[in-house]
Amino acid sequence: MNDKEMAKRYIYEVVKRVPQDMREEIEMELQALIEDMCSQEELSVEEALQKLGDPAKFAKRYRDHDNYLIGPDYYDQYCWVLKLSIICVGISAVVSAVVQALTQSDTIVHFFTGLFEEFFINLFGGALSILGLITIIFAVMEYYKVTVQVKPGKNWSVRELSKNAASVKSWTPRLLPAIPDKRAVISRGDCVFTIIFIIIFSALLLFAPQLFGAFHYENGRLTSIACIFNLPEWGRIVPLFVFSLFVGLIDEIIRLVIGYYCRFVMYGNLICNVFQIAAAVVLLKCLPIWNPDFAREIQTASGIAEFSRGDLLAYWGSGIFSNVMLLIIVLISLAEIGVTVYKTLRYE
């Protein structure tokens, strides 16, 4: 590792720990500082970086507060993900409240009463749940310092460096991890989109599963024809359903926070996908997730005498729909695992 590469790695490790709007300015200042130290104090780049010290500790100079449960390495990402999640919960609460008010209200007074009641109940419950979930995930990541890149030899972390100096080796610039290959960077937009989808979908499953089905508008009211899910059995189905989505949420948050393909992301993705495939098998093959009367209720409400052979509803209850859904889930999971493993081994 030459002097130029060593300086770039140090700057990268400092800049990634500061707020987004400060990064460009700090990068230029730090570059100039290193050059001045080398020229004015006649130090080598390695000696200058050794004098500056651990980049994680150096980055704290640009922050005006300390965090304990969620440390500075994660605090900005934690706040950003939490804000995004609360917005998603709010959107799902509005959608759920409006649809439930439309389907259950006979008068305008009942509509607005039901609308506000359902909205605040769904919003409060969903916000508390997502607050606890996101906090736990980031607290665990902070405790184990999961962003430390896995590589051969002795690794270092902020937690290790804060211990007794007699038992932990001093930090040196030689310990700086490599800057990730651009092809190994994980798309932040993809992670954000998936997180939004998971949160909204989970909230709707918890608070308004009846929205998943067929509707028609009659006599000024939106009326449900049939729900695709087996609502009488929903109490024992939804926990596993939400757990599967929760596992996917953990995977996406890890990918979003770390930001590039590495062994930790690969192992996390592999474990999460295995759990999700297993949950899908139990949901689709062992539990009565689907409404057994869905096709008949659609047929009765629409006045259709008989479904054609090309219509999937003609095979409702035969297990074909569950098999198709399970096959799609398995193929998507395997494809995601394959891409993650390839990019990790190729570009890490």
Short mmCIF file of N, CA, C and O in Angstrom, two decimals, residues 190-295:
data_model
loop_
_atom_site.label_atom_id
_atom_site.label_comp_id
_atom_site.label_asym_id
_atom_site.label_seq_id
_atom_site.Cartn_x
_atom_site.Cartn_y
_atom_site.Cartn_z
N ASP A 190 -32.48 1.06 -4.06
CA ASP A 190 -33.13 -0.25 -4.01
C ASP A 190 -33.46 -0.64 -2.58
O ASP A 190 -34.54 -1.15 -2.30
N CYS A 191 -32.53 -0.38 -1.66
CA CYS A 191 -32.76 -0.71 -0.25
C CYS A 191 -33.91 0.11 0.31
O CYS A 191 -34.77 -0.41 1.03
N VAL A 192 -33.93 1.40 -0.01
CA VAL A 192 -34.99 2.28 0.49
C VAL A 192 -36.36 1.82 -0.02
O VAL A 192 -37.33 1.75 0.74
N PHE A 193 -36.43 1.52 -1.31
CA PHE A 193 -37.70 1.07 -1.89
C PHE A 193 -38.19 -0.21 -1.20
O PHE A 193 -39.37 -0.32 -0.86
N THR A 194 -37.28 -1.16 -0.99
CA THR A 194 -37.66 -2.42 -0.35
C THR A 194 -38.10 -2.21 1.08
O THR A 194 -39.08 -2.81 1.54
N ILE A 195 -37.40 -1.34 1.82
CA ILE A 195 -37.77 -1.05 3.20
C ILE A 195 -39.16 -0.42 3.27
O ILE A 195 -39.99 -0.78 4.11
N ILE A 196 -39.43 0.54 2.38
CA ILE A 196 -40.75 1.17 2.33
C ILE A 196 -41.83 0.13 2.07
O ILE A 196 -42.87 0.09 2.75
N PHE A 197 -41.59 -0.75 1.10
CA PHE A 197 -42.58 -1.78 0.76
C PHE A 197 -42.83 -2.70 1.94
O PHE A 197 -43.99 -3.01 2.27
N ILE A 198 -41.76 -3.16 2.59
CA ILE A 198 -41.92 -4.10 3.71
C ILE A 198 -42.71 -3.47 4.85
O ILE A 198 -43.60 -4.10 5.43
N ILE A 199 -42.39 -2.21 5.19
CA ILE A 199 -43.07 -1.55 6.31
C ILE A 199 -44.55 -1.35 6.01
O ILE A 199 -45.41 -1.66 6.84
N ILE A 200 -44.86 -0.84 4.83
CA ILE A 200 -46.27 -0.61 4.47
C ILE A 200 -47.03 -1.93 4.39
O ILE A 200 -48.15 -2.06 4.91
N PHE A 201 -46.43 -2.94 3.78
CA PHE A 201 -47.07 -4.24 3.65
C PHE A 201 -47.32 -4.87 5.02
O PHE A 201 -48.40 -5.42 5.28
N SER A 202 -46.34 -4.78 5.91
CA SER A 202 -46.48 -5.35 7.25
C SER A 202 -47.59 -4.63 8.03
O SER A 202 -48.39 -5.29 8.72
N ALA A 203 -47.63 -3.30 7.92
CA ALA A 203 -48.66 -2.55 8.64
C ALA A 203 -50.06 -2.92 8.14
O ALA A 203 -50.99 -3.06 8.95
N LEU A 204 -50.20 -3.08 6.84
CA LEU A 204 -51.51 -3.45 6.29
C LEU A 204 -51.90 -4.87 6.71
O LEU A 204 -53.08 -5.14 6.99
N LEU A 205 -50.93 -5.78 6.76
CA LEU A 205 -51.23 -7.14 7.20
C LEU A 205 -51.68 -7.17 8.66
O LEU A 205 -52.57 -7.94 9.03
N LEU A 206 -51.07 -6.32 9.48
CA LEU A 206 -51.41 -6.28 10.90
C LEU A 206 -52.75 -5.61 11.17
O LEU A 206 -53.55 -6.08 11.97
N PHE A 207 -52.98 -4.47 10.51
CA PHE A 207 -54.13 -3.64 10.86
C PHE A 207 -55.30 -3.74 9.89
O PHE A 207 -56.42 -3.42 10.27
N ALA A 208 -55.06 -4.16 8.67
CA ALA A 208 -56.16 -4.20 7.70
C ALA A 208 -55.97 -5.32 6.67
O ALA A 208 -55.86 -5.06 5.47
N PRO A 209 -55.92 -6.59 7.10
CA PRO A 209 -55.75 -7.68 6.14
C PRO A 209 -56.92 -7.82 5.18
O PRO A 209 -56.77 -8.39 4.09
N GLN A 210 -58.09 -7.29 5.57
CA GLN A 210 -59.25 -7.38 4.71
C GLN A 210 -59.12 -6.56 3.43
O GLN A 210 -59.91 -6.71 2.50
N LEU A 211 -58.09 -5.69 3.38
CA LEU A 211 -57.88 -4.89 2.17
C LEU A 211 -57.36 -5.74 1.01
O LEU A 211 -57.45 -5.33 -0.14
N PHE A 212 -56.81 -6.91 1.33
CA PHE A 212 -56.29 -7.77 0.27
C PHE A 212 -57.42 -8.68 -0.22
O PHE A 212 -57.71 -9.73 0.36
N GLY A 213 -58.06 -8.26 -1.28
CA GLY A 213 -59.18 -9.04 -1.81
C GLY A 213 -59.86 -8.30 -2.93
O GLY A 213 -59.25 -7.47 -3.62
N ALA A 214 -61.12 -8.59 -3.13
CA ALA A 214 -61.90 -7.99 -4.22
C ALA A 214 -62.93 -7.03 -3.63
O ALA A 214 -63.52 -7.30 -2.58
N PHE A 215 -63.16 -5.90 -4.32
CA PHE A 215 -64.10 -4.88 -3.87
C PHE A 215 -65.01 -4.47 -5.03
O PHE A 215 -64.67 -4.66 -6.21
N HIS A 216 -66.14 -3.90 -4.67
CA HIS A 216 -66.96 -3.23 -5.67
C HIS A 216 -67.69 -2.07 -5.02
O HIS A 216 -67.91 -2.05 -3.79
N TYR A 217 -68.04 -1.09 -5.83
CA TYR A 217 -68.68 0.14 -5.33
C TYR A 217 -70.17 0.05 -5.65
O TYR A 217 -70.58 -0.04 -6.82
N GLU A 218 -70.99 0.10 -4.58
CA GLU A 218 -72.43 -0.10 -4.78
C GLU A 218 -73.20 0.83 -3.86
O GLU A 218 -72.93 0.89 -2.66
N ASN A 219 -74.15 1.55 -4.44
CA ASN A 219 -75.02 2.47 -3.67
C ASN A 219 -74.22 3.47 -2.85
O ASN A 219 -74.53 3.75 -1.68
N GLY A 220 -73.15 4.00 -3.43
CA GLY A 220 -72.35 5.01 -2.77
C GLY A 220 -71.40 4.49 -1.72
O GLY A 220 -70.80 5.27 -0.99
N ARG A 221 -71.26 3.17 -1.61
CA ARG A 221 -70.37 2.59 -0.61
C ARG A 221 -69.43 1.60 -1.28
O ARG A 221 -69.80 0.89 -2.21
N LEU A 222 -68.19 1.59 -0.76
CA LEU A 222 -67.20 0.61 -1.20
C LEU A 222 -67.38 -0.64 -0.37
O LEU A 222 -67.24 -0.62 0.85
N THR A 223 -67.73 -1.73 -1.02
CA THR A 223 -68.06 -2.96 -0.31
C THR A 223 -67.08 -4.07 -0.68
O THR A 223 -66.74 -4.24 -1.86
N SER A 224 -66.68 -4.81 0.32
CA SER A 224 -65.77 -5.93 0.09
C SER A 224 -66.55 -7.14 -0.40
O SER A 224 -67.59 -7.50 0.16
N ILE A 225 -66.04 -7.74 -1.48
CA ILE A 225 -66.64 -8.98 -1.99
C ILE A 225 -66.07 -10.17 -1.22
O ILE A 225 -66.79 -10.99 -0.68
N ALA A 226 -64.74 -10.23 -1.19
CA ALA A 226 -64.09 -11.36 -0.53
C ALA A 226 -62.64 -11.01 -0.24
O ALA A 226 -61.99 -10.31 -1.01
N CYS A 227 -62.14 -11.52 0.88
CA CYS A 227 -60.73 -11.35 1.24
C CYS A 227 -59.97 -12.59 0.80
O CYS A 227 -60.45 -13.72 0.96
N ILE A 228 -58.79 -12.39 0.25
CA ILE A 228 -58.01 -13.52 -0.24
C ILE A 228 -57.43 -14.35 0.90
O ILE A 228 -57.15 -15.54 0.74
N PHE A 229 -57.28 -13.73 2.09
CA PHE A 229 -56.71 -14.44 3.23
C PHE A 229 -57.81 -15.09 4.07
O PHE A 229 -58.96 -14.66 4.07
N ASN A 230 -57.41 -16.09 4.82
CA ASN A 230 -58.31 -16.81 5.70
C ASN A 230 -58.40 -16.06 7.04
O ASN A 230 -57.66 -16.36 7.98
N LEU A 231 -59.29 -15.09 7.13
CA LEU A 231 -59.36 -14.21 8.30
C LEU A 231 -59.70 -14.93 9.60
O LEU A 231 -59.17 -14.55 10.65
N PRO A 232 -60.58 -15.96 9.61
CA PRO A 232 -60.82 -16.66 10.88
C PRO A 232 -59.57 -17.30 11.49
O PRO A 232 -59.49 -17.48 12.70
N GLU A 233 -58.60 -17.63 10.65
CA GLU A 233 -57.35 -18.23 11.12
C GLU A 233 -56.20 -17.22 11.15
O GLU A 233 -55.04 -17.61 11.36
N TRP A 234 -56.52 -15.95 10.95
CA TRP A 234 -55.48 -14.94 10.77
C TRP A 234 -54.61 -14.75 12.01
O TRP A 234 -53.43 -14.42 11.91
N GLY A 235 -55.17 -14.98 13.17
CA GLY A 235 -54.43 -14.79 14.41
C GLY A 235 -53.20 -15.67 14.52
O GLY A 235 -52.19 -15.27 15.11
N ARG A 236 -53.23 -16.87 13.98
CA ARG A 236 -52.06 -17.75 14.03
C ARG A 236 -51.25 -17.73 12.75
O ARG A 236 -50.19 -18.36 12.68
N ILE A 237 -51.72 -17.01 11.74
CA ILE A 237 -50.99 -16.91 10.47
C ILE A 237 -50.12 -15.65 10.43
O ILE A 237 -48.96 -15.70 10.02
N VAL A 238 -50.68 -14.53 10.88
CA VAL A 238 -49.99 -13.25 10.71
C VAL A 238 -48.66 -13.17 11.47
O VAL A 238 -47.73 -12.51 10.96
N PRO A 239 -48.48 -13.79 12.65
CA PRO A 239 -47.15 -13.68 13.30
C PRO A 239 -46.02 -14.22 12.44
O PRO A 239 -44.96 -13.59 12.34
N LEU A 240 -46.22 -15.36 11.80
CA LEU A 240 -45.18 -15.93 10.93
C LEU A 240 -44.99 -15.08 9.68
O LEU A 240 -43.86 -14.89 9.21
N PHE A 241 -46.10 -14.56 9.17
CA PHE A 241 -46.04 -13.69 7.98
C PHE A 241 -45.19 -12.45 8.29
O PHE A 241 -44.27 -12.09 7.53
N VAL A 242 -45.47 -11.80 9.40
CA VAL A 242 -44.74 -10.59 9.78
C VAL A 242 -43.30 -10.91 10.14
O VAL A 242 -42.38 -10.13 9.85
N PHE A 243 -43.06 -12.08 10.76
CA PHE A 243 -41.69 -12.48 11.07
C PHE A 243 -40.85 -12.62 9.80
O PHE A 243 -39.69 -12.20 9.75
N SER A 244 -41.45 -13.19 8.77
CA SER A 244 -40.75 -13.33 7.49
C SER A 244 -40.38 -11.96 6.92
O SER A 244 -39.26 -11.75 6.43
N LEU A 245 -41.31 -11.02 6.99
CA LEU A 245 -41.03 -9.67 6.51
C LEU A 245 -40.01 -8.97 7.40
O LEU A 245 -39.17 -8.20 6.91
N PHE A 246 -40.06 -9.24 8.70
CA PHE A 246 -39.09 -8.67 9.64
C PHE A 246 -37.67 -9.13 9.30
O PHE A 246 -36.72 -8.35 9.34
N VAL A 247 -37.52 -10.39 8.96
CA VAL A 247 -36.20 -10.93 8.56
C VAL A 247 -35.71 -10.20 7.31
O VAL A 247 -34.53 -9.82 7.20
N GLY A 248 -36.61 -10.00 6.34
CA GLY A 248 -36.23 -9.26 5.14
C GLY A 248 -35.85 -7.82 5.44
O GLY A 248 -34.95 -7.27 4.82
N LEU A 249 -36.54 -7.22 6.42
CA LEU A 249 -36.22 -5.84 6.81
C LEU A 249 -34.83 -5.75 7.41
O LEU A 249 -34.07 -4.82 7.13
N ILE A 250 -34.47 -6.72 8.26
CA ILE A 250 -33.12 -6.75 8.83
C ILE A 250 -32.08 -6.82 7.74
O ILE A 250 -31.07 -6.10 7.76
N ASP A 251 -32.30 -7.69 6.76
CA ASP A 251 -31.36 -7.84 5.65
C ASP A 251 -31.17 -6.53 4.90
O ASP A 251 -30.04 -6.12 4.60
N GLU A 252 -32.27 -5.83 4.62
CA GLU A 252 -32.18 -4.58 3.86
C GLU A 252 -31.52 -3.47 4.66
O GLU A 252 -30.76 -2.67 4.11
N ILE A 253 -31.77 -3.42 5.96
CA ILE A 253 -31.14 -2.39 6.79
C ILE A 253 -29.63 -2.63 6.87
O ILE A 253 -28.84 -1.67 6.80
N ILE A 254 -29.22 -3.88 7.00
CA ILE A 254 -27.80 -4.19 7.02
C ILE A 254 -27.15 -3.76 5.71
O ILE A 254 -26.08 -3.14 5.68
N ARG A 255 -27.79 -4.06 4.60
CA ARG A 255 -27.25 -3.68 3.29
C ARG A 255 -27.18 -2.17 3.14
O ARG A 255 -26.22 -1.62 2.59
N LEU A 256 -28.21 -1.48 3.65
CA LEU A 256 -28.24 -0.02 3.54
C LEU A 256 -27.15 0.63 4.38
O LEU A 256 -26.46 1.55 3.93
N VAL A 257 -26.95 0.14 5.61
CA VAL A 257 -25.97 0.74 6.52
C VAL A 257 -24.55 0.45 6.06
O VAL A 257 -23.70 1.35 6.01
N ILE A 258 -24.25 -0.80 5.72
CA ILE A 258 -22.89 -1.14 5.30
C ILE A 258 -22.58 -0.55 3.93
O ILE A 258 -21.50 0.00 3.71
N GLY A 259 -23.51 -0.67 3.00
CA GLY A 259 -23.37 0.04 1.73
C GLY A 259 -22.58 -0.64 0.64
O GLY A 259 -22.52 -0.14 -0.48
N TYR A 260 -21.97 -1.78 0.93
CA TYR A 260 -21.22 -2.48 -0.13
C TYR A 260 -21.19 -3.98 0.20
O TYR A 260 -21.39 -4.39 1.35
N TYR A 261 -20.96 -4.77 -0.82
CA TYR A 261 -20.95 -6.22 -0.64
C TYR A 261 -19.68 -6.66 0.09
O TYR A 261 -18.58 -6.33 -0.34
N CYS A 262 -19.87 -7.39 1.17
CA CYS A 262 -18.76 -7.94 1.93
C CYS A 262 -19.24 -9.25 2.55
O CYS A 262 -20.39 -9.65 2.37
N ARG A 263 -18.35 -9.92 3.28
CA ARG A 263 -18.72 -11.22 3.84
C ARG A 263 -19.89 -11.12 4.82
O ARG A 263 -20.75 -11.99 4.85
N PHE A 264 -19.93 -10.06 5.61
CA PHE A 264 -21.02 -9.92 6.57
C PHE A 264 -22.36 -9.78 5.85
O PHE A 264 -23.36 -10.40 6.23
N VAL A 265 -22.40 -8.96 4.80
CA VAL A 265 -23.63 -8.81 4.01
C VAL A 265 -24.01 -10.13 3.36
O VAL A 265 -25.18 -10.51 3.33
N MET A 266 -23.02 -10.84 2.85
CA MET A 266 -23.29 -12.12 2.18
C MET A 266 -23.87 -13.14 3.15
O MET A 266 -24.88 -13.79 2.86
N TYR A 267 -23.24 -13.28 4.33
CA TYR A 267 -23.75 -14.24 5.31
C TYR A 267 -25.13 -13.84 5.80
O TYR A 267 -26.02 -14.69 5.98
N GLY A 268 -25.31 -12.54 6.05
CA GLY A 268 -26.62 -12.07 6.50
C GLY A 268 -27.70 -12.33 5.47
O GLY A 268 -28.81 -12.77 5.80
N ASN A 269 -27.40 -12.05 4.20
CA ASN A 269 -28.36 -12.28 3.13
C ASN A 269 -28.70 -13.76 2.99
O ASN A 269 -29.86 -14.13 2.79
N LEU A 270 -27.68 -14.61 3.10
CA LEU A 270 -27.90 -16.06 2.99
C LEU A 270 -28.81 -16.56 4.12
O LEU A 270 -29.78 -17.28 3.88
N ILE A 271 -28.51 -16.15 5.36
CA ILE A 271 -29.31 -16.59 6.51
C ILE A 271 -30.75 -16.07 6.40
O ILE A 271 -31.72 -16.82 6.63
N CYS A 272 -30.90 -14.79 6.05
CA CYS A 272 -32.24 -14.20 5.96
C CYS A 272 -33.08 -14.87 4.88
O CYS A 272 -34.27 -15.15 5.08
N ASN A 273 -32.48 -15.16 3.73
CA ASN A 273 -33.23 -15.81 2.65
C ASN A 273 -33.61 -17.24 3.00
O ASN A 273 -34.69 -17.71 2.63
N VAL A 274 -32.73 -17.95 3.71
CA VAL A 274 -33.07 -19.30 4.15
C VAL A 274 -34.27 -19.26 5.10
O VAL A 274 -35.20 -20.07 4.99
N PHE A 275 -34.25 -18.31 6.05
CA PHE A 275 -35.38 -18.16 6.97
C PHE A 275 -36.66 -17.83 6.21
O PHE A 275 -37.73 -18.36 6.53
N GLN A 276 -36.56 -16.95 5.22
CA GLN A 276 -37.75 -16.55 4.48
C GLN A 276 -38.31 -17.70 3.64
O GLN A 276 -39.53 -17.85 3.51
N ILE A 277 -37.43 -18.50 3.04
CA ILE A 277 -37.90 -19.66 2.28
C ILE A 277 -38.60 -20.66 3.22
O ILE A 277 -39.67 -21.20 2.90
N ALA A 278 -37.99 -20.89 4.38
CA ALA A 278 -38.60 -21.80 5.35
C ALA A 278 -39.96 -21.28 5.81
O ALA A 278 -40.93 -22.05 5.92
N ALA A 279 -40.05 -19.97 6.08
CA ALA A 279 -41.33 -19.39 6.50
C ALA A 279 -42.36 -19.49 5.39
O ALA A 279 -43.54 -19.76 5.65
N ALA A 280 -41.94 -19.31 4.14
CA ALA A 280 -42.86 -19.42 3.00
C ALA A 280 -43.40 -20.84 2.87
O ALA A 280 -44.58 -21.04 2.56
N VAL A 281 -42.54 -21.83 3.09
CA VAL A 281 -42.98 -23.22 3.02
C VAL A 281 -44.05 -23.50 4.07
O VAL A 281 -45.09 -24.11 3.79
N VAL A 282 -43.81 -23.02 5.30
CA VAL A 282 -44.78 -23.24 6.38
C VAL A 282 -46.09 -22.50 6.08
O VAL A 282 -47.19 -23.06 6.24
N LEU A 283 -45.98 -21.25 5.64
CA LEU A 283 -47.17 -20.46 5.36
C LEU A 283 -48.01 -21.05 4.24
O LEU A 283 -49.24 -21.17 4.36
N LEU A 284 -47.36 -21.44 3.15
CA LEU A 284 -48.09 -21.85 1.95
C LEU A 284 -48.45 -23.32 1.91
O LEU A 284 -49.39 -23.70 1.20
N LYS A 285 -47.70 -24.14 2.66
CA LYS A 285 -47.96 -25.58 2.58
C LYS A 285 -48.51 -26.18 3.87
O LYS A 285 -49.08 -27.28 3.84
N CYS A 286 -48.34 -25.48 5.00
CA CYS A 286 -48.76 -26.04 6.28
C CYS A 286 -49.92 -25.29 6.93
O CYS A 286 -50.73 -25.90 7.64
N LEU A 287 -49.99 -23.98 6.73
CA LEU A 287 -51.03 -23.18 7.35
C LEU A 287 -52.13 -22.84 6.35
O LEU A 287 -51.87 -22.68 5.15
N PRO A 288 -53.38 -22.70 6.82
CA PRO A 288 -54.49 -22.36 5.91
C PRO A 288 -54.53 -20.86 5.62
O PRO A 288 -55.44 -20.14 6.06
N ILE A 289 -53.53 -20.38 4.90
CA ILE A 289 -53.40 -18.93 4.68
C ILE A 289 -54.48 -18.37 3.77
O ILE A 289 -54.92 -17.24 3.93
N TRP A 290 -54.96 -19.16 2.79
CA TRP A 290 -55.90 -18.65 1.81
C TRP A 290 -57.35 -18.90 2.23
O TRP A 290 -57.66 -19.93 2.85
N ASN A 291 -58.21 -17.98 1.87
CA ASN A 291 -59.64 -18.12 2.12
C ASN A 291 -60.18 -19.25 1.23
O ASN A 291 -60.18 -19.12 0.00
N PRO A 292 -60.66 -20.35 1.80
CA PRO A 292 -61.12 -21.46 0.96
C PRO A 292 -62.34 -21.13 0.12
O PRO A 292 -62.59 -21.79 -0.90
N ASP A 293 -63.09 -20.11 0.53
CA ASP A 293 -64.31 -19.74 -0.20
C ASP A 293 -64.11 -18.55 -1.11
O ASP A 293 -65.09 -17.98 -1.61
N PHE A 294 -62.86 -18.14 -1.33
CA PHE A 294 -62.61 -16.93 -2.11
C PHE A 294 -63.17 -17.03 -3.52
O PHE A 294 -63.87 -16.12 -3.99
N ALA A 295 -62.88 -18.11 -4.21
CA ALA A 295 -63.35 -18.26 -5.60
C ALA A 295 -64.88 -18.31 -5.65
O ALA A 295 -65.50 -17.68 -6.52
#
